Every structure is written in structure tokens, then in C-alpha cells.
Amino acid sequence: MNGCSEDQEKRSPKEIISFGAGPSKVPRLIRDRVQTGIMNFKNTGLSILETGHRSKEFTQLMDSCRARIRRLFSIPDNYQVLFLQGGATGQFDAIPMNLFGNRGVTKADYLVTGSWSHNAAKEARKYGAVKEVCTRVEGFTELPNRMTWHLDPEAAYLYYCDNETINGIEFNEVPQTHLDVPIVCDMSSNLFSRPVDIARYGLIIAGSQKNLGCPGLTIVIIRNDLIGNELTGTPGILSYRIQAANASVYNTPPTFTAYVVDEMLNWIESEGGLQEMARRTKAKSDAVYKAIDSSDGFYKCPAAKKDRSRLNIVLHLSDRSLESKWLEEATHQGFVGMSGHRSVGGIRISLYNAITMEDVNCVLNFMSEFKRKYS
């Protein structure tokens, strides 16, 4: 028996559900569609695995991805959508390389609010001056008070991570900075989980392995005026100018990942778009946090309530020695990928778009039963 109710169990008695922080669960519908493309992509007789990246069919696929993203976010005409590689980690270098030439300065403001923004600031220091504009909170369990931020009006950009997957905290609004300072945001784990006003940003990055299926593509949404200012020596593969000029096929892109991303974007549109994704995400996270908060202290969430992530719920058991048992029994029930990041331990339940409310209810039933057995 898994952690679902009897009715839920009848629908998917042997299904393994991945609540991992990435790669994420992919909807069954998309998995079925992808199998077709592996055997015969667009009726070409070729597998997507064999399809050339400069073929007409793949060019149409990339154009479709761009068009869907532009449509979902209503992206203004003065922005480019690029498909790169290397994930956010690669962008930790690409961003300062491309933007430290902006406004003729090589300095930037960084909001260090968790492990990923810390890593981004560390990499950026190789290329110029990085100012941490807020005091770090011990354990990164909440966002620093905005009244304590010290922003530089002459910075090349302000960088922040919208959702810290390791620490389980998320911004609920766009940080305010000086008018001429572009905002750069790592939305690797929460892009496509809610509407975003793209015009408020200079640059947004996101990996495909969270809300868009399998890993391999890095989505970059960038305002045109920020392209073309890269530092001397910036590698072509990391240059936004060169990638834009080559329609993101400066090198051979991961063709299979692009195919999955296009199918996922189509799925998001057909399911009701970003407003619907936001509604579902809130319902799922609200249910899990309610279970934690009403457990009489058996389950504990270290993140401040005002800053809790909707996508990555970090929790501990009051008896930390039971956490390995919890994870073991969860795996036995068919729930995988819920170990906390190695740097913080504990348990992490990730609720990306493909996770359904039914999946969440299954886990909640398991959590309740585990508490009954061990409290």
C-alpha cells in the first residue's frame, strides 16, 4: 500500500512519484508524447534523438518554444528569449561577463539570501566588485529586512535568486532598486509557476529541469539594451550577443531537451496557463504547510512563514533521528527524491508544476500515518 486513499490507490497503485528538487516529475501525458517523438519525430521517420539541430523541423521546434514563452508571459518586443546550456551555475559566470560592461562599470549588487545566491556572488567576484547589499540571516531561513539593504545607484545590476531551493524561501514581490539599475533574477525553480511582469526585469534565467521537464536547456530572457556589452575575453558560448545572433544554435543544443520543453510549454498552455499553475501551486503548498503547522511540533519548518517557498518545502522532524526512517518508509511507499540538500539535511518536498494535488494528498496521508506511528 502506498500513502494514498483507496480511491487514489486504485488509479495508480504502483506509480512512483518523484518529489525531487530537480530533475522533476514529468506528466504522464508528456511522457507518452515524448515516446512518439523518440520513434518518429514530426513524421520525418527520424527519432528526435537523430534530428539535426539545423534541420527545418528542429528550427520550427525552437521557434515554437520561443513563441510559447513569449505568449505565456506576454514578453515585450524589446526582449530576447535565448536557449543556452550550463544551467544557473553557468550563468553565474555569464551574467557578470555580459553585464559588467553595462553603464561602463564593473560592480554589482547581490542579495545573498541562500545557497544559490551565495554561489552566484562568489563567481561574480572573479570579474568585478560584488557588494552584498543585505546582512545574511543565519541558516538563510528568512529574507533580510528591506530596510537594511544598501543599494548602489551606480551598480551595473542588482542580482537576486527568487526561490532558494536548498533553504526553502521565496520572494513574494520584486525587489525595489534605483531606476537605472537593471534587475537580474535567477528563477530556475519557480519560473512558469506563476505570472511574471517581465518588463520589471533586465534579465531572467531558469533551467528546464524544474517546471519544464528534463535538464539541459537554460532559458535566458534579456532586454535588448543589455546585449552587446560583454567583457573582453567572454567565450562565444557565454556571450548573449553571439547566442542571440545565432538564434541559440551557436553550438549544438540539446535537441531532445528542447523537444520535451516544447511539449511541457504546450501542456502548461492547455492546462490554463500561468494563472492556473499559480493557483495549483498555492493549493499544494498551503496543504503541506498546514499539515506541518498542525502536527503539534512533530514536523517543523525552519523557514519564516512570511518567506516560505511555494515550490520547495524544507522540513525536519522534532526527533531528527527519525528522518532517515521517514525517508526510507517514504521510498517504500513510492515517494522518492525527498532528502534535504546535503548541506542542510532533513526532508524537502518539491512541488513543481507536474506534481498533482492527488500526489500531495498521498504524501499528506503518509505524513499523518508516520506521525501516528512514531509520536
C-alpha positions in Angstrom: 0.0 0.0 0.0 1.2 3.5 -0.7 0.2 6.6 1.2 -2.9 7.3 -0.9 -6.5 6.8 -0.1 -8.2 3.6 -1.5 -9.6 5.5 -4.5 -6.3 7.1 -5.3 -4.5 3.8 -4.9 -6.8 2.2 -7.5 -5.9 4.9 -10.0 -2.1 4.5 -9.7 -1.3 1.5 -7.4 2.3 1.1 -8.5 3.2 4.6 -9.6 6.5 6.1 -8.2 6.2 9.8 -7.6 9.3 12.0 -7.7 9.2 15.0 -5.3 12.8 15.7 -6.1 14.2 19.2 -6.4 15.3 18.5 -10.0 15.0 16.9 -12.3 11.3 17.0 -11.6 8.3 14.8 -12.3 7.1 14.9 -15.9 3.3 14.5 -16.5 2.4 11.0 -17.8 0.8 12.7 -20.9 4.1 14.3 -21.8 6.0 11.0 -21.2 3.6 9.3 -23.7 4.0 12.0 -26.3 7.8 12.0 -26.0 7.9 8.3 -26.7 6.3 9.0 -30.0 8.9 11.6 -30.8 11.7 9.2 -29.9 10.4 6.8 -32.5 9.3 9.2 -35.2 9.7 13.0 -34.8 7.2 15.1 -36.8 6.6 12.2 -39.2 10.1 12.5 -40.5 11.0 8.9 -40.0 13.8 10.0 -37.7 13.9 10.0 -33.9 14.2 13.4 -32.2 17.5 11.9 -31.0 18.7 11.8 -34.6 17.2 15.0 -35.8 19.7 17.7 -37.0 19.8 20.9 -35.0 19.8 22.9 -38.2 17.0 21.0 -39.8 13.7 22.7 -40.7 11.9 20.6 -38.2 14.1 21.5 -35.3 14.2 25.1 -36.3 10.4 25.1 -36.1 10.6 23.4 -32.7 12.8 26.1 -31.3 10.6 28.8 -32.8 7.6 27.1 -31.1 9.4 27.2 -27.7 10.1 30.9 -28.1 6.6 31.7 -29.2 5.0 29.8 -26.3 7.2 31.5 -23.8 6.5 34.9 -25.2 2.8 34.2 -25.2 2.7 32.8 -21.6 4.5 35.9 -20.2 3.4 38.5 -22.7 7.0 39.3 -23.2 7.6 42.8 -24.7 9.2 43.1 -28.1 12.4 44.6 -26.7 13.4 41.3 -25.1 15.1 38.3 -26.4 14.5 34.7 -25.4 17.6 32.6 -25.6 18.2 28.9 -25.1 21.6 28.1 -23.6 23.3 25.4 -21.6 25.1 25.2 -18.3 22.2 25.8 -16.0 22.2 28.6 -13.5 25.7 27.6 -12.5 26.9 28.6 -15.9 25.0 31.8 -15.8 26.8 32.7 -12.5 29.7 33.5 -14.8 27.9 34.5 -17.9 25.9 37.3 -16.1 28.9 39.3 -14.9 30.8 38.6 -18.1 27.9 40.1 -20.2 26.7 42.8 -17.8 29.7 44.2 -16.1 30.2 46.3 -19.3 26.7 47.8 -18.8 26.8 51.5 -17.8 30.6 51.4 -18.0 31.1 49.9 -14.5 32.3 46.6 -13.3 30.5 46.4 -10.0 27.1 44.9 -9.0 24.8 44.5 -6.0 23.9 41.0 -4.9 21.1 40.0 -2.5 22.6 36.9 -0.8 19.6 35.1 0.7 20.6 31.5 0.4 23.0 28.9 -1.0 22.4 29.7 -4.7 22.7 33.5 -4.5 25.8 32.9 -2.3 27.3 30.8 -5.1 26.4 33.4 -7.7 28.1 36.2 -5.8 31.2 34.1 -5.3 31.6 33.5 -9.1 30.9 37.2 -10.0 33.8 38.3 -7.8 36.1 36.9 -10.4 35.1 39.6 -12.8 34.5 42.7 -10.8 33.4 44.2 -7.5 30.4 42.5 -5.8 28.6 44.2 -2.9 26.4 42.1 -0.7 23.7 44.6 0.0 22.0 42.9 2.9 23.0 41.2 6.1 23.0 37.4 5.8 20.4 35.6 8.0 21.9 32.7 9.9 20.8 29.5 8.1 19.1 31.5 5.4 15.8 30.9 7.0 14.2 34.2 6.1 14.7 37.2 3.7 16.5 40.1 5.2 14.5 43.2 6.2 14.4 45.5 3.2 15.1 48.5 5.4 18.6 47.1 5.9 19.5 46.9 2.2 22.2 49.3 1.0 21.8 49.6 -2.8 24.3 51.2 -5.1 22.6 53.6 -7.6 25.6 53.1 -9.9 25.7 49.3 -9.9 25.7 47.5 -13.3 22.8 45.4 -12.0 21.1 44.0 -8.9 21.1 40.2 -8.7 18.8 38.0 -6.6 17.5 34.4 -6.5 13.7 34.4 -6.5 13.4 31.0 -4.9 16.2 29.4 -2.8 15.5 25.6 -3.3 18.0 24.5 -0.7 16.7 26.8 2.1 13.1 26.8 1.2 12.5 30.6 1.0 11.0 32.7 -1.8 10.4 36.3 -2.7 6.8 37.4 -2.9 7.5 40.6 -4.7 10.1 42.2 -7.0 12.9 43.9 -5.0 13.0 47.7 -5.5 16.2 49.3 -6.7 17.3 52.5 -8.3 15.6 53.3 -11.6 18.5 52.8 -13.9 19.8 49.6 -12.3 18.5 46.6 -14.1 17.3 43.7 -12.0 18.7 40.2 -12.7 16.9 37.3 -11.3 17.6 33.6 -11.0 14.1 32.0 -11.4 15.5 28.5 -12.0 13.0 26.8 -9.7 9.9 29.0 -9.9 9.7 30.3 -13.5 6.5 29.0 -15.1 4.8 28.6 -11.7 3.1 32.0 -11.7 2.8 35.1 -14.0 5.8 37.4 -14.1 5.9 41.0 -15.2 8.9 40.6 -17.5 9.2 44.4 -18.1 10.3 44.9 -14.5 13.5 42.9 -15.1 16.6 43.3 -17.2 17.4 39.6 -17.2 15.9 36.4 -16.0 17.5 32.9 -16.1 15.9 29.5 -15.5 16.9 25.9 -16.0 14.5 23.5 -17.7 14.8 20.7 -15.1 12.2 22.1 -12.7 8.9 23.2 -14.3 9.7 22.3 -17.9 10.8 18.6 -17.7 14.3 17.3 -18.2 17.6 19.1 -17.7 19.7 20.5 -20.5 18.3 23.9 -21.5 18.9 27.2 -19.8 16.3 29.8 -20.6 17.5 33.4 -20.7 15.1 36.3 -21.1 17.0 39.5 -21.6 16.3 43.1 -22.5 17.9 44.1 -25.8 19.8 47.1 -24.4 21.8 44.7 -22.1 23.1 42.7 -25.1 26.5 43.5 -26.6 28.4 44.9 -23.6 30.3 41.8 -22.7 33.8 41.9 -21.2 36.7 41.3 -23.5 37.5 37.6 -23.4 34.0 36.4 -22.9 33.7 33.0 -24.5 31.4 32.9 -27.5 29.2 30.2 -25.9 28.6 32.5 -23.0 28.1 35.7 -25.0 24.4 36.8 -25.2 25.3 38.8 -28.2 26.7 35.9 -30.1 23.9 33.5 -29.0 21.2 36.0 -30.0 22.8 36.5 -33.4 22.9 32.7 -33.9 19.3 32.0 -32.7 20.7 29.9 -29.8 22.3 27.4 -32.2 25.9 28.8 -32.0 26.7 25.3 -30.8 24.7 22.1 -31.0 21.8 22.5 -28.5 20.3 19.5 -26.6 17.7 18.6 -29.1 15.8 16.1 -27.0 15.5 18.5 -24.1 14.2 21.2 -26.4 11.5 18.7 -27.6 10.5 18.0 -24.0 10.4 21.7 -23.2 8.1 22.4 -26.1 5.7 19.7 -25.0 5.8 21.0 -21.4 5.1 24.5 -22.6 2.2 23.2 -24.7 0.9 21.4 -21.6 1.1 24.5 -19.4 -0.9 26.4 -22.0 -3.5 23.7 -22.4 -3.9 23.4 -18.6 -4.8 27.0 -18.2 -1.6 28.9 -18.3 0.4 30.6 -15.6 -2.6 31.8 -13.6 -3.7 28.2 -13.2 -0.2 27.0 -12.4 -0.1 29.6 -9.6 -3.4 28.5 -8.3 -2.4 24.9 -8.1 1.0 25.6 -6.6 -0.6 27.7 -3.8 -3.2 25.0 -3.1 -0.5 22.3 -2.9 1.9 24.2 -0.7 -0.8 25.5 1.6 -1.9 21.9 2.2 1.6 20.7 3.1 2.4 23.7 5.3 -1.0 23.2 7.1 0.0 19.6 7.8 3.3 20.8 9.2 1.9 23.6 11.4 -0.9 21.4 12.8 1.4 18.5 13.7 1.9 19.6 17.3 5.6 20.1 16.6 6.2 16.6 15.2 7.1 18.3 11.9 9.0 21.6 11.8 9.7 24.1 9.0 12.7 26.3 9.6 11.7 28.9 7.0 10.0 32.0 8.3 6.2 31.9 7.5 6.3 35.1 5.6 9.0 33.8 3.2 8.1 30.2 2.8 8.7 28.8 -0.6 5.7 27.5 -2.6 7.9 25.1 -4.6 10.4 23.6 -2.1 9.2 22.8 1.3 12.1 22.2 3.7 11.2 20.4 7.0 12.6 18.5 9.9 11.2 16.1 12.4 11.3 17.1 16.1 13.3 13.9 16.6 16.0 14.3 13.9 17.0 10.6 14.4 13.7 9.6 12.8 14.4 11.4 9.5 16.3 8.6 7.9 13.4 6.3 8.8 10.9 8.7 7.4 12.8 8.8 4.1 13.1 5.1 4.0 9.4 4.5 4.6 8.5 7.2 2.1 10.6 5.5 -0.6 8.9 2.2 0.3 5.5 3.9 -0.3 6.7 5.1 -3.7 7.7 8.7 -2.8 11.2 9.5 -3.9 13.6 12.4 -4.1 12.7 13.9 -0.7 16.1 14.0 1.0 17.1 17.5 2.0 20.1 19.0 0.3 23.3 17.6 1.6 24.3 20.9 3.1 21.2 21.2 5.3 19.9 17.7 5.7 16.3 16.9 6.7 13.5 16.5 4.2 12.5 18.5 1.2 9.2 18.2 -0.7 9.3 19.9 -4.1 6.0 20.8 -5.7 6.8 21.7 -9.3 4.0 22.0 -11.9 3.7 18.3 -12.7 3.0 17.4 -9.1 -0.7 17.0 -8.7 -2.9 17.6 -5.7 -3.5 13.9 -5.7 0.2 13.4 -5.3 0.3 15.8 -2.4 -2.6 14.1 -0.7 -0.8 10.8 -0.9 2.2 12.3 0.9 0.0 14.0 3.5 -1.6 10.7 4.3 1.8 9.1 4.7 3.0 12.0 6.9 -0.1 11.6 9.1 0.4 7.9 9.4 4.1 8.2 10.2 3.3 10.7 12.9 0.7 8.3 14.4 3.2 5.5 14.5 6.1 7.4 16.0 4.8 10.3 18.0 
